[in-house]
Amino acid sequence: MKFLASLLLVNLISIAANIGVATSPLYNATSFDQVLDRDAREILKRATPAAPHFVVYADAYDGTTGPPAASALKGYNVFALSFLLLAGAWDKAYEWTTLTAAQRSSIKSQYASAGIKLIVSVFGSTDVPTSTNADPIATANKMAAWVKQYDLDGIDVDYEDFNAFSAGDGKAETWLISFTKQLRTQLPQGTYILTHAPVAPFSPSKYGGGGYLKVHSSVGSLIDWYHVQVWGSMITARLPPSLILLLSLPSITQFYNQGASEYTTCTNLLTTSSSTWPQTAVFQIASNGVPLSKIVIGKPATAGDASNGYMSTSTLASCLQTAKNRGWNGGAMVWQYNRAPSSWITAVRSLSWPV
């Protein structure tokens, strides 16, 4: 009830502003602001950002415990700590738990001031929740509770249970649908971000169970946007830095690691994918019912971050400009920080949304 009251209060403030209360000589800004309780302020701080989304994942240890300073992320508006697993938090997600509550609060405040959302990514290549018979409801409850406990802005579902999808019996899709619905029960839309990083292409002919088009048709309205790519990241926390680079390379994605010539030009990235992965270019995905504003283009930071599919920042910048001119505004995502510092996203945005 308190949550609903907070939402009502936020709406009343908006209405009051529209009818001129804020400019009335009887309006006391200080006293009125005091009415806005902590819960309502949290809602306003967490409110899901509009597209475009510029997202960077972090998994490998980079010499800093926890996320980087907000000042180091100019050009990004979402930072994803990776990964929260069935067994608990690892890597950058684990590092977040080692900070004190005061340290986490300070970082969150700095990020909020810079317009950057801090989320956690779950599963990665380590977990295969459907194949291991993890309960989707209990798993969603557990992971949503972790998001709340550690005061994050949301969650990203990086589901890489390849065998479950490839079986073609619909179990993977059913699991993801149930999991997503329960996440939204615990993490209300508009208050928390919920994204997916599709492991299965949005190709309507590749998966007997329907793949991500089935997931989208069932719970797409609950998902804020898609990071249309996926990688497999080995657990790297507590490993020597010399091994981390070797073990954190991607294993499979949508817009990279799909073949030497897949998604390497603006044409096959945006409008016409190959016959190997039919109907999976950005505008082809949109033609199958996924809103353009929800399609975030994912790419590796360097050629060494993927087997193939790498684009230079200048080429990717040109593709984003072309897509924007055709009505797309989803944004871009990269694997991973710190090989994709602020200069990477600044270059990628330079022709479309310069900073």
Short mmCIF file of C-alpha atoms in Angstrom, two decimals:
data_model
loop_
_atom_site.label_atom_id
_atom_site.label_comp_id
_atom_site.label_asym_id
_atom_site.label_seq_id
_atom_site.Cartn_x
_atom_site.Cartn_y
_atom_site.Cartn_z
CA MET A 1 0.00 0.00 0.00
CA LYS A 2 2.83 2.38 0.77
CA PHE A 3 4.23 1.78 -2.74
CA LEU A 4 0.85 2.61 -4.31
CA ALA A 5 0.55 5.72 -2.18
CA SER A 6 3.99 6.83 -3.34
CA LEU A 7 3.00 6.36 -6.98
CA LEU A 8 -0.16 8.38 -6.37
CA LEU A 9 1.87 11.14 -4.80
CA VAL A 10 4.19 11.27 -7.80
CA ASN A 11 1.16 11.55 -10.10
CA LEU A 12 -0.36 14.30 -7.96
CA ILE A 13 2.86 16.28 -8.15
CA SER A 14 2.82 15.98 -11.94
CA ILE A 15 -0.82 17.11 -12.08
CA ALA A 16 -0.13 20.00 -9.73
CA ALA A 17 2.71 21.21 -11.92
CA ASN A 18 0.52 21.04 -15.03
CA ILE A 19 -2.26 23.14 -13.50
CA GLY A 20 0.08 25.76 -12.17
CA VAL A 21 0.31 24.94 -8.48
CA ALA A 22 4.08 25.17 -8.64
CA THR A 23 3.88 28.83 -9.67
CA SER A 24 1.23 29.82 -7.17
CA PRO A 25 2.25 32.30 -4.46
CA LEU A 26 0.57 29.93 -1.96
CA TYR A 27 2.87 27.05 -2.95
CA ASN A 28 5.76 26.41 -0.59
CA ALA A 29 8.35 24.38 -2.50
CA THR A 30 10.25 23.34 0.60
CA SER A 31 7.26 22.10 2.56
CA PHE A 32 5.73 20.37 -0.48
CA ASP A 33 9.00 18.59 -1.23
CA GLN A 34 9.03 17.27 2.32
CA VAL A 35 5.76 15.48 1.58
CA LEU A 36 7.53 13.45 -1.10
CA ASP A 37 8.54 10.47 1.02
CA ARG A 38 11.58 8.27 0.59
CA ASP A 39 9.77 5.60 -1.41
CA ALA A 40 8.45 8.11 -3.94
CA ARG A 41 11.90 9.61 -4.36
CA GLU A 42 13.32 6.16 -4.96
CA ILE A 43 10.70 5.59 -7.67
CA LEU A 44 11.70 8.81 -9.39
CA LYS A 45 15.40 7.91 -9.19
CA ARG A 46 14.90 4.41 -10.58
CA ALA A 47 12.37 5.29 -13.29
CA THR A 48 13.17 3.31 -16.44
CA PRO A 49 15.11 5.50 -18.89
CA ALA A 50 13.84 6.10 -22.39
CA ALA A 51 15.81 4.98 -25.44
CA PRO A 52 18.52 5.22 -26.59
CA HIS A 53 20.37 2.94 -24.17
CA PHE A 54 24.16 2.83 -24.09
CA VAL A 55 25.17 -0.17 -22.05
CA VAL A 56 28.49 -1.63 -20.95
CA TYR A 57 28.97 -4.96 -19.19
CA ALA A 58 31.79 -5.70 -16.75
CA ASP A 59 32.85 -9.16 -15.67
CA ALA A 60 36.65 -9.41 -15.60
CA TYR A 61 38.64 -7.92 -12.75
CA ASP A 62 40.19 -4.66 -13.94
CA GLY A 63 42.13 -3.51 -10.88
CA THR A 64 39.13 -1.80 -9.32
CA THR A 65 36.82 -3.46 -6.82
CA GLY A 66 33.27 -2.76 -7.93
CA PRO A 67 32.20 -0.45 -10.75
CA PRO A 68 34.36 2.42 -12.01
CA ALA A 69 33.78 6.02 -11.06
CA ALA A 70 30.83 7.61 -12.84
CA SER A 71 33.21 10.16 -14.34
CA ALA A 72 34.93 7.34 -16.25
CA LEU A 73 31.69 6.34 -18.00
CA LYS A 74 30.78 9.45 -19.98
CA GLY A 75 28.57 8.40 -22.88
CA TYR A 76 27.13 5.32 -21.15
CA ASN A 77 23.84 5.32 -19.27
CA VAL A 78 23.72 1.71 -18.04
CA PHE A 79 26.45 -0.32 -16.32
CA ALA A 80 25.87 -4.07 -15.90
CA LEU A 81 27.64 -5.95 -13.11
CA SER A 82 28.22 -9.55 -14.19
CA PHE A 83 27.22 -12.21 -13.09
CA LEU A 84 24.65 -13.24 -10.50
CA LEU A 85 24.39 -17.04 -10.70
CA LEU A 86 22.16 -19.72 -9.26
CA ALA A 87 24.95 -20.31 -6.73
CA GLY A 88 25.26 -16.63 -5.86
CA ALA A 89 27.18 -13.56 -6.99
CA TRP A 90 30.49 -13.84 -8.83
CA ASP A 91 32.98 -11.51 -10.49
CA LYS A 92 31.84 -7.87 -10.62
CA ALA A 93 28.50 -8.76 -9.02
CA TYR A 94 30.39 -10.37 -6.13
CA GLU A 95 32.68 -7.35 -5.80
CA TRP A 96 29.59 -5.18 -5.29
CA THR A 97 28.70 -7.25 -2.21
CA THR A 98 32.14 -6.72 -0.66
CA LEU A 99 31.67 -2.96 -0.48
CA THR A 100 30.16 -1.41 2.62
CA ALA A 101 26.60 -0.11 2.51
CA ALA A 102 28.01 3.42 2.71
CA GLN A 103 30.34 2.78 -0.24
CA ARG A 104 27.52 1.35 -2.34
CA SER A 105 25.26 4.27 -1.46
CA SER A 106 27.94 6.77 -2.45
CA ILE A 107 28.53 5.06 -5.80
CA LYS A 108 24.80 4.85 -6.51
CA SER A 109 24.41 8.54 -5.72
CA GLN A 110 27.23 9.46 -8.09
CA TYR A 111 25.79 7.26 -10.82
CA ALA A 112 22.32 8.73 -10.38
CA SER A 113 23.71 12.24 -10.65
CA ALA A 114 25.46 11.26 -13.88
CA GLY A 115 22.31 9.63 -15.30
CA ILE A 116 23.77 6.11 -15.18
CA LYS A 117 21.73 3.09 -14.09
CA LEU A 118 23.47 0.24 -12.27
CA ILE A 119 22.07 -3.23 -12.93
CA VAL A 120 23.15 -6.86 -12.48
CA SER A 121 23.31 -9.46 -15.23
CA VAL A 122 22.29 -13.02 -14.35
CA PHE A 123 23.26 -16.51 -15.56
CA GLY A 124 25.77 -15.97 -18.40
CA SER A 125 27.31 -19.12 -19.88
CA THR A 126 27.92 -20.68 -16.48
CA ASP A 127 24.26 -21.39 -15.63
CA VAL A 128 21.85 -23.55 -17.61
CA PRO A 129 18.76 -23.14 -15.45
CA THR A 130 16.26 -25.03 -17.60
CA SER A 131 18.56 -27.98 -18.20
CA THR A 132 19.37 -28.22 -14.49
CA ASN A 133 15.67 -28.00 -13.53
CA ALA A 134 15.96 -24.78 -11.57
CA ASP A 135 12.53 -23.57 -10.52
CA PRO A 136 11.80 -20.35 -12.47
CA ILE A 137 9.60 -18.84 -9.74
CA ALA A 138 11.97 -19.52 -6.86
CA THR A 139 14.93 -18.39 -8.96
CA ALA A 140 13.21 -15.14 -9.89
CA ASN A 141 12.32 -14.49 -6.24
CA LYS A 142 15.90 -15.14 -5.14
CA MET A 143 17.46 -12.89 -7.75
CA ALA A 144 14.93 -10.09 -7.32
CA ALA A 145 15.61 -10.15 -3.58
CA TRP A 146 19.35 -9.77 -4.33
CA VAL A 147 18.66 -6.73 -6.52
CA LYS A 148 16.68 -5.14 -3.70
CA GLN A 149 19.15 -6.09 -0.99
CA TYR A 150 22.04 -4.48 -2.85
CA ASP A 151 20.05 -1.45 -4.03
CA LEU A 152 20.44 -1.86 -7.79
CA ASP A 153 18.31 -0.31 -10.52
CA GLY A 154 17.38 -3.55 -12.21
CA ILE A 155 18.34 -6.86 -13.74
CA ASP A 156 19.48 -8.22 -17.11
CA VAL A 157 18.59 -11.79 -18.10
CA ASP A 158 21.54 -13.32 -19.96
CA TYR A 159 20.05 -16.77 -20.56
CA GLU A 160 22.48 -19.09 -22.37
CA ASP A 161 20.93 -22.53 -21.97
CA PHE A 162 21.71 -23.50 -25.58
CA ASN A 163 20.67 -27.14 -25.27
CA ALA A 164 17.27 -26.17 -23.88
CA PHE A 165 16.59 -23.83 -26.81
CA SER A 166 17.93 -26.25 -29.40
CA ALA A 167 15.77 -29.10 -28.12
CA GLY A 168 12.87 -27.32 -29.80
CA ASP A 169 10.32 -28.56 -27.25
CA GLY A 170 9.45 -25.14 -25.85
CA LYS A 171 10.85 -25.78 -22.37
CA ALA A 172 13.40 -22.98 -22.65
CA GLU A 173 10.80 -20.48 -23.80
CA THR A 174 8.33 -21.57 -21.10
CA TRP A 175 11.00 -21.27 -18.42
CA LEU A 176 11.99 -17.78 -19.55
CA ILE A 177 8.38 -16.63 -19.72
CA SER A 178 7.63 -17.82 -16.19
CA PHE A 179 10.89 -16.38 -14.88
CA THR A 180 10.23 -12.99 -16.48
CA LYS A 181 6.67 -12.78 -15.17
CA GLN A 182 7.82 -13.50 -11.64
CA LEU A 183 10.67 -11.01 -11.86
CA ARG A 184 8.14 -8.35 -12.77
CA THR A 185 5.98 -9.33 -9.80
CA GLN A 186 8.95 -8.62 -7.54
CA LEU A 187 10.52 -5.76 -9.54
CA PRO A 188 7.65 -3.56 -10.77
CA GLN A 189 7.84 -2.02 -14.22
CA GLY A 190 8.70 1.66 -14.19
CA THR A 191 10.48 1.24 -10.86
CA TYR A 192 13.08 -1.35 -11.87
CA ILE A 193 14.76 -2.05 -15.21
CA LEU A 194 14.30 -5.54 -16.68
CA THR A 195 16.23 -6.35 -19.85
CA HIS A 196 17.06 -9.55 -21.75
CA ALA A 197 20.19 -10.42 -23.70
CA PRO A 198 18.85 -12.97 -26.21
CA VAL A 199 21.01 -15.99 -26.78
CA ALA A 200 18.72 -17.38 -29.46
CA PRO A 201 18.35 -15.23 -32.58
CA PHE A 202 14.95 -13.74 -33.30
CA SER A 203 14.77 -15.98 -36.36
CA PRO A 204 11.23 -17.38 -36.77
CA SER A 205 12.48 -20.59 -38.42
CA LYS A 206 15.37 -21.71 -36.21
CA TYR A 207 13.74 -22.95 -33.00
CA GLY A 208 10.90 -25.41 -32.64
CA GLY A 209 9.78 -23.79 -29.42
CA GLY A 210 9.63 -20.35 -31.00
CA GLY A 211 12.89 -18.87 -29.70
CA TYR A 212 12.91 -15.29 -28.57
CA LEU A 213 9.99 -14.32 -30.78
CA LYS A 214 7.88 -16.63 -28.60
CA VAL A 215 9.30 -15.05 -25.46
CA HIS A 216 8.64 -11.57 -26.82
CA SER A 217 5.08 -12.36 -27.88
CA SER A 218 4.34 -13.62 -24.36
CA VAL A 219 6.19 -11.21 -22.06
CA GLY A 220 7.73 -8.57 -24.33
CA SER A 221 5.58 -5.90 -22.73
CA LEU A 222 7.31 -6.66 -19.40
CA ILE A 223 10.82 -6.37 -20.87
CA ASP A 224 12.19 -2.85 -21.17
CA TRP A 225 14.63 -3.61 -23.97
CA TYR A 226 16.84 -6.32 -25.49
CA HIS A 227 20.63 -6.42 -25.69
CA VAL A 228 20.60 -8.28 -28.98
CA GLN A 229 23.75 -10.28 -28.51
CA VAL A 230 25.00 -12.70 -25.95
CA TRP A 231 28.37 -14.01 -24.93
CA GLY A 232 29.52 -16.82 -22.71
CA SER A 233 31.66 -15.57 -19.88
CA MET A 234 33.64 -17.89 -17.68
CA ILE A 235 33.64 -17.16 -13.96
CA THR A 236 36.76 -15.08 -13.42
CA ALA A 237 36.53 -13.75 -9.87
CA ARG A 238 39.47 -14.60 -7.66
CA LEU A 239 41.60 -15.67 -10.63
CA PRO A 240 45.03 -14.19 -11.47
CA PRO A 241 44.75 -11.20 -13.83
CA SER A 242 46.90 -13.04 -16.41
CA LEU A 243 44.17 -15.69 -16.75
CA ILE A 244 41.19 -13.39 -16.67
CA LEU A 245 41.62 -12.10 -20.23
CA LEU A 246 41.82 -15.65 -21.58
CA LEU A 247 38.80 -16.92 -19.66
CA SER A 248 36.46 -14.01 -20.24
CA LEU A 249 36.26 -14.20 -24.03
CA PRO A 250 32.75 -14.49 -25.50
CA SER A 251 31.51 -17.84 -26.76
CA ILE A 252 28.34 -17.10 -28.75
CA THR A 253 26.32 -14.00 -29.59
CA GLN A 254 23.68 -12.57 -31.84
CA PHE A 255 25.63 -9.80 -33.59
CA TYR A 256 29.04 -11.46 -33.24
CA ASN A 257 30.51 -14.99 -33.00
CA GLN A 258 27.89 -16.17 -35.51
CA GLY A 259 30.27 -16.52 -38.45
CA ALA A 260 33.21 -14.74 -40.04
CA SER A 261 31.09 -12.49 -42.24
CA GLU A 262 27.95 -12.23 -40.08
CA TYR A 263 26.87 -8.75 -38.97
CA THR A 264 30.12 -7.12 -40.12
CA THR A 265 28.58 -4.58 -42.51
CA CYS A 266 25.78 -2.10 -42.01
CA THR A 267 23.71 -4.04 -44.52
CA ASN A 268 23.81 -7.43 -42.82
CA LEU A 269 23.62 -5.86 -39.39
CA LEU A 270 20.65 -3.62 -40.12
CA THR A 271 18.59 -4.82 -43.07
CA THR A 272 19.48 -8.19 -44.61
CA SER A 273 21.00 -10.99 -42.54
CA SER A 274 22.42 -14.13 -44.11
CA SER A 275 20.52 -17.32 -44.94
CA THR A 276 22.33 -18.97 -42.03
CA TRP A 277 20.58 -16.66 -39.57
CA PRO A 278 17.52 -15.48 -41.52
CA GLN A 279 15.43 -12.52 -40.42
CA THR A 280 17.87 -11.45 -37.69
CA ALA A 281 19.11 -8.05 -38.87
CA VAL A 282 17.80 -5.13 -36.82
CA PHE A 283 14.98 -4.06 -39.13
CA GLN A 284 14.07 -7.68 -39.88
CA ILE A 285 13.67 -8.32 -36.14
CA ALA A 286 11.46 -5.24 -35.99
CA SER A 287 9.36 -6.50 -38.91
CA ASN A 288 8.61 -9.59 -36.82
CA GLY A 289 7.06 -7.52 -34.07
CA VAL A 290 9.86 -6.26 -31.80
CA PRO A 291 9.78 -2.46 -31.36
CA LEU A 292 12.82 -0.67 -32.76
CA SER A 293 13.23 1.21 -29.48
CA LYS A 294 13.81 -2.12 -27.70
CA ILE A 295 16.55 -3.39 -30.01
CA VAL A 296 19.97 -2.48 -28.62
CA ILE A 297 22.87 -3.41 -30.89
CA GLY A 298 25.57 -5.39 -29.09
CA LYS A 299 29.18 -5.61 -30.21
CA PRO A 300 32.58 -6.64 -28.79
CA ALA A 301 34.93 -3.87 -27.73
CA THR A 302 37.89 -5.26 -29.65
CA ALA A 303 38.58 -8.00 -32.19
CA GLY A 304 40.00 -10.04 -29.30
CA ASP A 305 36.69 -9.91 -27.43
CA ALA A 306 34.95 -12.19 -29.92
CA SER A 307 35.75 -14.86 -32.49
CA ASN A 308 34.22 -12.70 -35.23
CA GLY A 309 31.67 -9.97 -35.80
CA TYR A 310 33.90 -7.13 -34.64
CA MET A 311 33.32 -3.68 -36.13
CA SER A 312 35.56 -0.67 -35.79
CA THR A 313 34.01 2.20 -33.87
CA SER A 314 33.88 4.27 -37.06
CA THR A 315 31.95 1.59 -38.97
CA LEU A 316 29.59 0.97 -36.08
CA ALA A 317 29.05 4.72 -35.74
CA SER A 318 28.04 4.84 -39.40
CA CYS A 319 25.60 1.96 -38.92
CA LEU A 320 23.99 3.66 -35.93
CA GLN A 321 23.60 6.85 -37.94
CA THR A 322 21.97 4.93 -40.81
CA ALA A 323 19.61 3.11 -38.45
CA LYS A 324 18.66 6.30 -36.62
CA ASN A 325 17.81 7.99 -39.91
CA ARG A 326 15.37 5.12 -40.53
CA GLY A 327 13.62 5.56 -37.18
CA TRP A 328 15.61 3.25 -34.91
CA ASN A 329 16.69 4.57 -31.51
CA GLY A 330 17.53 1.49 -29.42
CA GLY A 331 21.16 2.28 -28.65
CA ALA A 332 24.35 0.24 -28.38
CA MET A 333 25.84 -2.26 -25.96
CA VAL A 334 29.41 -3.48 -25.59
CA TRP A 335 31.25 -6.40 -24.04
CA GLN A 336 33.12 -5.32 -21.96
CA TYR A 337 34.60 -2.67 -19.67
CA ASN A 338 37.43 -1.69 -19.38
CA ARG A 339 38.37 -2.51 -22.95
CA ALA A 340 35.50 -0.25 -23.93
CA PRO A 341 36.16 2.94 -21.96
CA SER A 342 34.32 6.20 -22.43
CA SER A 343 36.27 6.89 -25.62
CA TRP A 344 34.75 3.75 -27.21
CA ILE A 345 31.12 4.75 -26.72
CA THR A 346 31.88 8.39 -27.49
CA ALA A 347 33.20 7.34 -30.89
CA VAL A 348 30.28 4.96 -31.53
CA ARG A 349 27.74 7.69 -30.70
CA SER A 350 29.54 10.43 -32.59
CA LEU A 351 27.32 10.43 -35.72
CA SER A 352 23.97 9.70 -34.04
CA TRP A 353 23.84 10.91 -30.43
CA PRO A 354 27.13 12.77 -29.92
CA VAL A 355 28.38 13.59 -26.45
#
